[in-house]
Amino acid sequence: MAPKNPIDPRRVVGIEAERVAHVSSTDFPGHYPDEDHSWDLKKFKKNLKVKVQRLSNRSIDFDLVGVDASIANAFRRIMIAEVPTVAIEHVYVWNNTSVIVDEVMAQRLGLVPLNVDPALVSMKESPADTATDRNTIVFDLKLTCERNPSAPKGSTKPEELYINHELLSKHLTWRPAGEQEEVFADNPPAPTNPDIVLGKLRPGQEIEMELHAVKGVGKDHAKFSPVATASYRLLPLITITSPIPPQHAEQFQKCFSPGVIRIDQRTQEVSVDPVGVRNDTVSREVLRHPEFADKVKLGRVRDWFLFNVESEGPYAPERLLTESVKVMREKIAVMRRAAEALQEQFGGAGAADGDVEMADV
């Protein structure tokens, strides 16, 4: 939902005909004279809001309100590059007589999303580490194409002429090792989508491979990214400053995305739809018309982020933000320990001998 109460002008980025105004944050100490804007936990908790707007099996739209753009963007980047998943890393080709070369086939297999919960798999310290049942999941892939002896006469359809004419992701067969059969009893490892076409086969062609899946993160390779897309935009803000004449109502409505502007059928009064305004692209088309120049103001709320995230892996869409928060907390903990170590190392000397130069640190 769009905000019902008027937005504090300090929170608004102005969208003007030729420029974007007030883009910098102003909520820091010293910007406004005689006002205390030092960070306060109680105030932060009061202003922070997270609300799910839409949820499906594979995607989620949610609002994140009350944080700086740097924080919102940090969560977006963590979702893409640092939330771990499990993907195929090593492909051992025993036989491949298809038209797809080994390297291309290995690349395709690596990009197949797997339903393996990363919390149940350990990450290898280095690529040279020995594969164990704790850090590696093994799949077998074996398929041979043959002619269908009972194919209809005169048929030209591959699905009728041949047996196993397509190599699909469902042909990956999990091979349990060690304690894996017990650990993954509730959800055996497999591709999230069984119908991904990996290649085409014809009679006499055969594929036999062994695949090793490991835990990794998207910053190492895109195949480990748990999302297809993770993006955000600022909430549009449209303020009608003076009534729109009835003869210009439809023209005014067409300047915005569909569903943004409402026109009363009886009075022809023009208003902004509080729900539809979320879909506006803020194209500034309305500012091209002189008759509307002094009747509307455009803007975006600088701390109101509309997120759209598409999951493409083992995580339910609603889980991705919490996973990114976990990663953020781990990063903060590392920085805190490093700062405390520096304080212990240089705190006494700094008090006695003056400030420690950055080069020395």
Coordinates of C-alpha atoms in Angstrom, one line a residue, residues 11 16 56 83 112 137 160 166 169 173 175 177 182 198 216 259 265 268 270 274 288 325 328 336:
R11 CA 12.2 12.0 2.7
E16 CA 11.6 17.6 -12.0
S56 CA 4.2 -17.0 -4.9
V83 CA 23.7 -16.3 0.2
V112 CA 20.8 -26.6 -13.1
I137 CA 26.7 -34.6 -3.3
E160 CA 7.4 -41.1 -31.3
E166 CA 15.9 -35.6 -24.9
S169 CA 17.3 -32.6 -15.7
T173 CA 20.1 -39.6 -10.3
R175 CA 23.8 -41.4 -5.3
A177 CA 27.0 -41.7 0.4
E182 CA 19.5 -40.2 6.6
L198 CA 20.0 -30.2 -21.5
G216 CA 29.3 -22.1 -2.9
G259 CA -4.2 2.2 -12.9
Q265 CA -17.3 8.9 -13.4
Q268 CA -14.8 13.8 -13.3
V270 CA -9.0 13.3 -10.7
P274 CA -3.0 4.7 -3.4
R288 CA 5.9 17.9 -20.9
V325 CA 20.3 -10.6 7.1
M328 CA 25.1 -9.3 7.0
R336 CA 33.5 -5.8 15.3

